[in-house]
GROMACS .gro file of C-alpha atoms in nm:
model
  356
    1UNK     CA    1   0.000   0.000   0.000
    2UNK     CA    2   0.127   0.377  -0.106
    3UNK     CA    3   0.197   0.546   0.146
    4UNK     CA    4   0.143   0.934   0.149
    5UNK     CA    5   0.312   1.247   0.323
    6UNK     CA    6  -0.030   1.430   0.420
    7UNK     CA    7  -0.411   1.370   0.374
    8UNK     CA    8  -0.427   1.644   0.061
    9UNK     CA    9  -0.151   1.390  -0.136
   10UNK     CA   10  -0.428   1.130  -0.106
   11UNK     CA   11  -0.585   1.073  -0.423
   12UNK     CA   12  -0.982   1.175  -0.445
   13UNK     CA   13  -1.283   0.934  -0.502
   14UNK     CA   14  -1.314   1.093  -0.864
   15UNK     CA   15  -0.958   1.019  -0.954
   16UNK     CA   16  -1.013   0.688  -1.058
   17UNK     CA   17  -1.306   0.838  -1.307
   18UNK     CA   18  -1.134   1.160  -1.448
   19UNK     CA   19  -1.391   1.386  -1.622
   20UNK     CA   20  -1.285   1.483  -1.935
   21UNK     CA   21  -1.151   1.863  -1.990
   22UNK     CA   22  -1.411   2.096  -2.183
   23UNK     CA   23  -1.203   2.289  -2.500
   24UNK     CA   24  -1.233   2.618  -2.486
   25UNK     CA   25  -1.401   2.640  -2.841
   26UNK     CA   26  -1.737   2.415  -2.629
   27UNK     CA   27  -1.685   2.716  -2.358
   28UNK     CA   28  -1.724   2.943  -2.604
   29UNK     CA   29  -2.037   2.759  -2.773
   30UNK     CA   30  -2.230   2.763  -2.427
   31UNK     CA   31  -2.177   3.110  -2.365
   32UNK     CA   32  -2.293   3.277  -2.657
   33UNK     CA   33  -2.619   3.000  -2.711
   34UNK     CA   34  -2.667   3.149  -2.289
   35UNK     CA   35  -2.669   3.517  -2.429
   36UNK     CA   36  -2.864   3.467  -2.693
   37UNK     CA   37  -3.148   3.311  -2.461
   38UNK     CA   38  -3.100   3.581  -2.214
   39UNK     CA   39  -3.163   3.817  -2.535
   40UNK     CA   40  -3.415   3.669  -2.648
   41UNK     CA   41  -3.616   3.671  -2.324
   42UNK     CA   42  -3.552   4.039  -2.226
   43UNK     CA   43  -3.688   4.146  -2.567
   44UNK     CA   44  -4.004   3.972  -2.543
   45UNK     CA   45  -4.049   4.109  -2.204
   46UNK     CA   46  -3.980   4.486  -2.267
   47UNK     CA   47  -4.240   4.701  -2.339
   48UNK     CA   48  -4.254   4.846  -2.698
   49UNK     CA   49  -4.067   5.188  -2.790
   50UNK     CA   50  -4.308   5.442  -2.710
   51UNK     CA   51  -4.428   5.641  -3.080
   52UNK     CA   52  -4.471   6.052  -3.040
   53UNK     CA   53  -4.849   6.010  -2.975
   54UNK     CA   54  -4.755   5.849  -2.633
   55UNK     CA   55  -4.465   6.097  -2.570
   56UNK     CA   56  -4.684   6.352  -2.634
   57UNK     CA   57  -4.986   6.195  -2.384
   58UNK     CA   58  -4.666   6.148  -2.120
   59UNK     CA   59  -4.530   6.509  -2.148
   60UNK     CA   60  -4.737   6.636  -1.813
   61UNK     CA   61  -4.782   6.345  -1.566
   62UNK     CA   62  -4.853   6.613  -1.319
   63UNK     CA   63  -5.160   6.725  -1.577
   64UNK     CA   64  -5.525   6.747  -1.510
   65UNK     CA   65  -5.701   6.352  -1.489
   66UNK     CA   66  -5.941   6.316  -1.769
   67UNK     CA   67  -6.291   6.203  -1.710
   68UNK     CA   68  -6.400   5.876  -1.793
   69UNK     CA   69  -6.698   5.848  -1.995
   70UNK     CA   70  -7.022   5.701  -1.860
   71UNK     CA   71  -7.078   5.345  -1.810
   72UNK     CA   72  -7.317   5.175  -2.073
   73UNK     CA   73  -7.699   5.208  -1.939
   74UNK     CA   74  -7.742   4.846  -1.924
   75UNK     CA   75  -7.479   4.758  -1.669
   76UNK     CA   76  -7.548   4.796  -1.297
   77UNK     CA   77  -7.185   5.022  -1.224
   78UNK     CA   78  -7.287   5.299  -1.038
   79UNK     CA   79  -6.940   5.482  -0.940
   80UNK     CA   80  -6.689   5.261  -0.760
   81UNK     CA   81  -6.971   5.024  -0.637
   82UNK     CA   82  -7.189   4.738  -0.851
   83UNK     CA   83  -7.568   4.738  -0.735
   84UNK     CA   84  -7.747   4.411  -0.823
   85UNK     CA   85  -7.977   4.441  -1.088
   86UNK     CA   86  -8.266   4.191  -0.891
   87UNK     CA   87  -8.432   4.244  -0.567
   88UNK     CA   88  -8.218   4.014  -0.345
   89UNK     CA   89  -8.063   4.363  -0.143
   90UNK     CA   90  -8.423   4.302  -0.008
   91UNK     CA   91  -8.275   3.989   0.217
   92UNK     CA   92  -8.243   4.154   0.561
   93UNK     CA   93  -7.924   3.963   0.577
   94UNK     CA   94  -7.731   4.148   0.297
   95UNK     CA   95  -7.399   4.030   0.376
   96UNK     CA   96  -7.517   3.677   0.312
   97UNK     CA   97  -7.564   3.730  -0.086
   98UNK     CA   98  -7.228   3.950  -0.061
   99UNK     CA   99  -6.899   3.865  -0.120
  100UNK     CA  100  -6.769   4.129   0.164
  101UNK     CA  101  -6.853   4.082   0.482
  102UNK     CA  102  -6.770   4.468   0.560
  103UNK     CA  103  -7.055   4.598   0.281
  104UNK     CA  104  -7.431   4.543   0.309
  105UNK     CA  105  -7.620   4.564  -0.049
  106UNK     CA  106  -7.836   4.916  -0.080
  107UNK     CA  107  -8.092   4.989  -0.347
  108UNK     CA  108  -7.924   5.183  -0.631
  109UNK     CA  109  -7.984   5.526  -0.631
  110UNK     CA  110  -8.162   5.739  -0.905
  111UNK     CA  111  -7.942   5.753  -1.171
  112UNK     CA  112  -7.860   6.117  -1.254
  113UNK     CA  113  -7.801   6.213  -1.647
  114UNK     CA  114  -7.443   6.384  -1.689
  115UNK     CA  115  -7.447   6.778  -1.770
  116UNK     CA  116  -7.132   6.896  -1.910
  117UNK     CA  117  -6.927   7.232  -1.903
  118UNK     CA  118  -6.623   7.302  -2.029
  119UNK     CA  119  -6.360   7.567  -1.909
  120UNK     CA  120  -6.001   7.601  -1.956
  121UNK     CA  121  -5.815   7.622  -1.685
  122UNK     CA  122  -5.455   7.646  -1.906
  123UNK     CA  123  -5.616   8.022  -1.970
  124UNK     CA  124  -5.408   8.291  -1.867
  125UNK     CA  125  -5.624   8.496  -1.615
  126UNK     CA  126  -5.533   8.664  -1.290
  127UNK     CA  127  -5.608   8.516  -0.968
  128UNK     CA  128  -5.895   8.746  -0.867
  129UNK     CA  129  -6.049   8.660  -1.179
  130UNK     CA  130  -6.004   8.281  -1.149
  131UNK     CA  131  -6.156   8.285  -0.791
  132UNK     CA  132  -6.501   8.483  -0.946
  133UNK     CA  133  -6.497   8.158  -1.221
  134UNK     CA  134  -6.483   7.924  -0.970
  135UNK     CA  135  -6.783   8.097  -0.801
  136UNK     CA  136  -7.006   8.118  -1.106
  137UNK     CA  137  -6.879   7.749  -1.149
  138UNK     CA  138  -6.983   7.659  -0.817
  139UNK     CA  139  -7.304   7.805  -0.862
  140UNK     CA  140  -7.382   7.624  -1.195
  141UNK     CA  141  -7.305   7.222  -1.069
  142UNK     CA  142  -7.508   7.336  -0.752
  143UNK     CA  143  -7.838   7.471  -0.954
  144UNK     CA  144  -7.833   7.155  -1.205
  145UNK     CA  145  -7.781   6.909  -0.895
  146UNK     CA  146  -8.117   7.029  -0.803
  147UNK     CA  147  -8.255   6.955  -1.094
  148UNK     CA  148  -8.138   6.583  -1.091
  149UNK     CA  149  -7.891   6.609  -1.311
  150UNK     CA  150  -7.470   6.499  -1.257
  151UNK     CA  151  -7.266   6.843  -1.360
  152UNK     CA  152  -6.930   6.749  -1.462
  153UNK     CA  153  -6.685   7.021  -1.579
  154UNK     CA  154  -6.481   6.898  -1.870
  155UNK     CA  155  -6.124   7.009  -1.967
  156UNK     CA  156  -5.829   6.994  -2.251
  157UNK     CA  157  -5.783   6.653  -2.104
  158UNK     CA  158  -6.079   6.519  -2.191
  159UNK     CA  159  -6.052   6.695  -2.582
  160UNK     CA  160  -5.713   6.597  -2.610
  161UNK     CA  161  -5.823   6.232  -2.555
  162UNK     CA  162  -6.073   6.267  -2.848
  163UNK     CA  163  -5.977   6.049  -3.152
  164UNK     CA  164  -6.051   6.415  -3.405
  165UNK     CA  165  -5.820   6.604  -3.217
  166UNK     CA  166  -5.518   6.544  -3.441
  167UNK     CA  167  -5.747   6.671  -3.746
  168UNK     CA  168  -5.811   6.987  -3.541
  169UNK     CA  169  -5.492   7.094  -3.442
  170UNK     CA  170  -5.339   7.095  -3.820
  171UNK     CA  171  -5.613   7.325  -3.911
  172UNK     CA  172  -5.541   7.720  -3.855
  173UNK     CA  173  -5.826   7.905  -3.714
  174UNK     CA  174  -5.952   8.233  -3.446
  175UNK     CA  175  -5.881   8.191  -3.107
  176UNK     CA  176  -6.277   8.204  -3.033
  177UNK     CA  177  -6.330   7.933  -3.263
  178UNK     CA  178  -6.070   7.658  -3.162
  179UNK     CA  179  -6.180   7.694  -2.778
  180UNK     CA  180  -6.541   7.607  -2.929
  181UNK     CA  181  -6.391   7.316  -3.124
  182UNK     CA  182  -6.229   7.223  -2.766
  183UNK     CA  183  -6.543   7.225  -2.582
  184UNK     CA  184  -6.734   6.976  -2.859
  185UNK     CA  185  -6.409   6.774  -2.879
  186UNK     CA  186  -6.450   6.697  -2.474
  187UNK     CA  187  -6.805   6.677  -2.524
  188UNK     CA  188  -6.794   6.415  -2.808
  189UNK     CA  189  -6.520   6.193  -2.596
  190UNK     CA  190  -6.780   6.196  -2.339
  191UNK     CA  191  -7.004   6.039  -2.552
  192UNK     CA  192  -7.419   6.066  -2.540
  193UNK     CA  193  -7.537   6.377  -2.294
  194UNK     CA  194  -7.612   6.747  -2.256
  195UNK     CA  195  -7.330   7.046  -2.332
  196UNK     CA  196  -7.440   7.364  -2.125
  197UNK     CA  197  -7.265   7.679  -2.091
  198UNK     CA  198  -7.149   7.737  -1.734
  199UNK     CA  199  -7.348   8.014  -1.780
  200UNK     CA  200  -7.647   7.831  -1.874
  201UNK     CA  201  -7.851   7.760  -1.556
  202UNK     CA  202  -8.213   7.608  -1.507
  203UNK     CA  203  -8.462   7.841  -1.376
  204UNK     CA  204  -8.822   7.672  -1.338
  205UNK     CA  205  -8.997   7.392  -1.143
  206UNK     CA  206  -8.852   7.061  -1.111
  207UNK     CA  207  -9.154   6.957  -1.338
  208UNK     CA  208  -9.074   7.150  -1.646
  209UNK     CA  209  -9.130   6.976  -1.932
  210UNK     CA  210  -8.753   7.025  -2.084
  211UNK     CA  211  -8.586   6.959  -1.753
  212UNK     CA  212  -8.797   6.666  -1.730
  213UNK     CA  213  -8.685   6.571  -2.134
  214UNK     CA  214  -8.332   6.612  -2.012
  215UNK     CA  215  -8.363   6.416  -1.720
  216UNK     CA  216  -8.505   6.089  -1.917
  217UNK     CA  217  -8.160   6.097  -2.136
  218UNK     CA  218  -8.332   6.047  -2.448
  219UNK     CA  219  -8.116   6.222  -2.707
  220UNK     CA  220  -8.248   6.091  -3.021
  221UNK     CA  221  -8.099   6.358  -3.228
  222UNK     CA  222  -7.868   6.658  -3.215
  223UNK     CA  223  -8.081   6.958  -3.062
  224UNK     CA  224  -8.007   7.314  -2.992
  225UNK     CA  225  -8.223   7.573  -2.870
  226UNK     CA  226  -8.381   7.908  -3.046
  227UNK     CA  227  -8.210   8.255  -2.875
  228UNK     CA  228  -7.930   8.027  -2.708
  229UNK     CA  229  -7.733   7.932  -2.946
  230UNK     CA  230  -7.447   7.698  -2.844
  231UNK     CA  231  -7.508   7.748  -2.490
  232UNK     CA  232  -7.714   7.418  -2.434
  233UNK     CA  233  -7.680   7.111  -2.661
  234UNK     CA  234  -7.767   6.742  -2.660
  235UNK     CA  235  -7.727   6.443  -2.884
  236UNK     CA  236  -7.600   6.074  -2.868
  237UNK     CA  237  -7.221   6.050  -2.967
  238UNK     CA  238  -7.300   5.897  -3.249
  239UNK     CA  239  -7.465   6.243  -3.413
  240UNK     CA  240  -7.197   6.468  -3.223
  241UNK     CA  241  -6.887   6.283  -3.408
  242UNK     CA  242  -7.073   6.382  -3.742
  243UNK     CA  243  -7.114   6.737  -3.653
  244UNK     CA  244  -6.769   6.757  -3.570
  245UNK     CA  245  -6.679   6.525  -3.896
  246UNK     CA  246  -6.839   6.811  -4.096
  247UNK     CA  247  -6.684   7.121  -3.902
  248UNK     CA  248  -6.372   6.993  -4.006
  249UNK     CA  249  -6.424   6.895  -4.325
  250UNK     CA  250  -6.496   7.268  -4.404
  251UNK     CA  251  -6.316   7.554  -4.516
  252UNK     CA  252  -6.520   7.840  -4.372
  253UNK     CA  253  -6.211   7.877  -4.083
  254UNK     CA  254  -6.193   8.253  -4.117
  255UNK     CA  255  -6.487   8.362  -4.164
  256UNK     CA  256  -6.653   8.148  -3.841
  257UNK     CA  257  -6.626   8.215  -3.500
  258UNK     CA  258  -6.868   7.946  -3.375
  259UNK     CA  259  -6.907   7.550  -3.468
  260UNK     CA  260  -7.224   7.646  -3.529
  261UNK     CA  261  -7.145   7.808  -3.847
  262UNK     CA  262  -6.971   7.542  -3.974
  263UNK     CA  263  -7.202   7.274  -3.926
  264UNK     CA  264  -7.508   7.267  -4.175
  265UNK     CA  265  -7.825   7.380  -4.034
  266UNK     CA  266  -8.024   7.093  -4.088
  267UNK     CA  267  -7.807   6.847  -3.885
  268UNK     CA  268  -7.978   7.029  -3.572
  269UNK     CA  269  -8.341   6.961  -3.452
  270UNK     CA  270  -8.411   7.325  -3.313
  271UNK     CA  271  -8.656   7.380  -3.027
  272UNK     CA  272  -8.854   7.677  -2.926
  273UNK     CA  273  -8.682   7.909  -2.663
  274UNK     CA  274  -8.755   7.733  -2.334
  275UNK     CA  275  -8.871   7.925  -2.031
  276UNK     CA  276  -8.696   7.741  -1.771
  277UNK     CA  277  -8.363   7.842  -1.902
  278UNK     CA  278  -8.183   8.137  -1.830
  279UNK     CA  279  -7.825   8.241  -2.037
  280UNK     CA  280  -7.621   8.487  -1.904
  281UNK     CA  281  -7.390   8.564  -2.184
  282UNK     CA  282  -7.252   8.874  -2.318
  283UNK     CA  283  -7.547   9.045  -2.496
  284UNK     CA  284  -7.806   8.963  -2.204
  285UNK     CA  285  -7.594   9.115  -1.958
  286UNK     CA  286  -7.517   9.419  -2.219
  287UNK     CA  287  -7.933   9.486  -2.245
  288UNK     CA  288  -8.064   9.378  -1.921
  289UNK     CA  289  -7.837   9.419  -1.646
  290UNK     CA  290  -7.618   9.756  -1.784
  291UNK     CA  291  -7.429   9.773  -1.375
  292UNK     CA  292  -7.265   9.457  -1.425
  293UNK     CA  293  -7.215   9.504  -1.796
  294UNK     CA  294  -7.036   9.810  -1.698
  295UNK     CA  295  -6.842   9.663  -1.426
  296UNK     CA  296  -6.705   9.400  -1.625
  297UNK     CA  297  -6.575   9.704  -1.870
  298UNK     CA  298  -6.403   9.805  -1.562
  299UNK     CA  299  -6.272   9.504  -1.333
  300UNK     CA  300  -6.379   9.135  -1.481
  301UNK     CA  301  -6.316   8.977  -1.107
  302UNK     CA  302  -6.562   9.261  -0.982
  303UNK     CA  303  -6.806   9.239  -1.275
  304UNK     CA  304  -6.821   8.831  -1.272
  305UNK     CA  305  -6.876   8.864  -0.858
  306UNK     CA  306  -7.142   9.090  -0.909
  307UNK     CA  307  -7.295   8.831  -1.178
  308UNK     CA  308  -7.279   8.554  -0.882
  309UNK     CA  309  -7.452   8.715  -0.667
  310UNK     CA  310  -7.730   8.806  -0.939
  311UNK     CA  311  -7.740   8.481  -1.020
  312UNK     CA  312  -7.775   8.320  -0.664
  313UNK     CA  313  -8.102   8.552  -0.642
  314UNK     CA  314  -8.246   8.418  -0.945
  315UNK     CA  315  -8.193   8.056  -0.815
  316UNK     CA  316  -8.325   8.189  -0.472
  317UNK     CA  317  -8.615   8.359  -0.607
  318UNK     CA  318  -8.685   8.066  -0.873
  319UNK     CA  319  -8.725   7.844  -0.529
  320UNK     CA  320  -8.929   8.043  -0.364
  321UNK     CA  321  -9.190   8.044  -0.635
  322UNK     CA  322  -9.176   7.651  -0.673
  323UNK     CA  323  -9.308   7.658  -0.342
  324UNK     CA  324  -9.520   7.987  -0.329
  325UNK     CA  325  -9.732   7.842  -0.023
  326UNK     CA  326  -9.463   7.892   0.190
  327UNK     CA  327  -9.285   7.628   0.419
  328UNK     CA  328  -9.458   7.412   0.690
  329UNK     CA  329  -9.284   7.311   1.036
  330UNK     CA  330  -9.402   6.977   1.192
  331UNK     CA  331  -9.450   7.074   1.587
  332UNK     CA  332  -9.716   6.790   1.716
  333UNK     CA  333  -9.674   6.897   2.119
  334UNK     CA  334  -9.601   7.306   2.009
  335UNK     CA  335  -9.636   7.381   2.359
  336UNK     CA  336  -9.316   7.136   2.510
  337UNK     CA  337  -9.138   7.093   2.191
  338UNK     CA  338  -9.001   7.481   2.118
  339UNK     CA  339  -8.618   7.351   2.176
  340UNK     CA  340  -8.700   7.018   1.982
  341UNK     CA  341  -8.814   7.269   1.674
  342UNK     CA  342  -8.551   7.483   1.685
  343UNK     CA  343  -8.303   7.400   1.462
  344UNK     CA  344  -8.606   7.346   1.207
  345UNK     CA  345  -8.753   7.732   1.204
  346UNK     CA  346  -8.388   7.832   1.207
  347UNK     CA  347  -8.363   7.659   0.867
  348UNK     CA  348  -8.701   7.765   0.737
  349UNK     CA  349  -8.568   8.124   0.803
  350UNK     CA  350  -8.248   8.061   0.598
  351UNK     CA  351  -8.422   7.937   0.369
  352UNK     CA  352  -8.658   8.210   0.340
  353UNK     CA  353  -8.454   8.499   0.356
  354UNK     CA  354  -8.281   8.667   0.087
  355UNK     CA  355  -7.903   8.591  -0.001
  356UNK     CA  356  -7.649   8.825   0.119
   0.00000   0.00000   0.00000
């Protein structure tokens, strides 16, 4: 038997089976055939080379969030929430027929048909004069909430997003006339629906004929109204993407200042003038209400405050006529219940009294 200085001159288990020696020309072989797997996979997992369209969508992630249009009338999505479309939420046991345990099935509400405005707010005004269009603003989403309706105040965002809007920025055209081809351009991404003027504002009953039209969301056909012009609007999407198909398909750009022009007369169903809407635009204020037509001459944020307040008394005195027999107060032991009714005549008196 060999014998053997130290343990590490003892020959291995393997030596009897030597391996044989890779060439370096096999190394070689393996290596590349590796890369070209590792390649191959990170190519078909990268995401594709973004095109200008998407640079251009990507240039302001800090930009306004466009509105998503509403869901189809036949689905049961009502905001963040699905509502079943049978009576189980009936079950006093709600969570039973849910999957989460922490939410208890309602009845849907009434569904509320979407009003939209648009306004720019990439338009350069002063501060003041931002603050008195917020206020108007305010004013309008409040006045068609009462009515039922679901204001929503469209922006660039939402016309950017429209699939025309590449047609309408290569054409050249008045300032006037491209912010009306911005507000249609939200409107029509929006889909089916009602385009007011947030200067447009209801004022009549709740049972008005036209607010009750509006309110069913029945828009057969484009309509527009007689002495509003393009201050109140509504159509499916379907007949809004032709009107805006045949705006830009003309060539009246200079001589137009409204869509209006552009768009042939009989692609609108025109209604008489309705009494239960009021307009506010330049030439009513001009010939009805010369103080605030001359204030605007002098200070727009003073002149557009001045057209709030006006237009908060209209509301106010449009509510008080809808309910001209005055308000009741419930009081069925008047003589121990004073504290009890308290907080109700304080509201009946708000509610009463004229805005500041």
């Amino acid at each position: 038997m060999p014998q053997y200085n130290s343990r590490a001159d003892r020959p291995g288990h393997y030596s009897a089976y030597p391996r044989e020696r890779r060439s370096p020309k096999r190394v070689w072989r393996y290596t590349a055939a590796a890369g070209c797997l590792l390649f191959i996979f990170l190519f078909a997992t990268s995401s594709p080379v973004p095109t200008a369209k998407d640079a251009a969508q990507h240039i302001n992630p800090f930009g306004p969030a466009a509105h998503q249009p509403p869901a189809e009338r036949n689905t049961t999505r009502n905001g963040e929430t699905r509502w079943y479309n049978h009576w189980k939420w009936l079950n006093p046991f709600s969570d039973s027929i849910t999957d989460d345990e922490g939410r208890s099935v309602l009845p849907p509400p009434r569904e509320r048909r979407p009003i939209y405005a648009y306004y720019d707010t990439d338009a350069e005004t002063n501060e003041e004069v931002r603050a008195a269009e917020n206020k108007l603003l305010l004013s309008w989403r409040r006045a068609w909430w009462a009515q039922g309706f679901r204001p929503v105040i469209l922006g660039k965002a939402e016309a950017m997003h429209n699939p025309m809007y590449e047609r309408f920025q290569i054409r050249k055209m008045e300032h006037a006339l491209g912010a009306d081809f911005m507000r249609w351009l939200a409107w029509g991404q929006m889909g089916s629906g009602i385009l007011s003027n947030w200067l447009v504002l209801p004022m009549g009953p709740y049972d008005d004929h036209l607010l009750s039209y509006l309110r069913r969301g029945e828009y057969l056909k484009l309509t527009r109204f007689e002495g509003l012009g393009g201050g109140l609007l509504s159509g499916d999407k379907t007949s809004v993407e032709a009107a805006l198909s045949q705006a830009l398909d003309s060539s009246d750009f200079k001589e137009s200042k409204s869509l209006l022009d552009l768009i042939p007369s009989k692609t609108f169903t025109v209604d008489p003038k309705p009494s239960a809407i009021a307009f506010y635009d330049s030439s009513t204020i001009a010939d009805q209400y010369k103080t605030i037509s001359a204030s605007l001459t002098d200070s727009k944020a003073a002149g557009l405050l001045f057209l709030s307040e006006l237009i908060t008394s209209h509301l106010h005195l449009t509510f008080l006529n809808a309910f001209s027999s005055g308000i009741s107060i419930l009081a069925p032991h008047r003589s121990c219940s004073l504290i009890i009714q308290y907080p109700a005549i304080t509201l009946a008196n708000a509610l009463i009294a004229c805005p500041p």
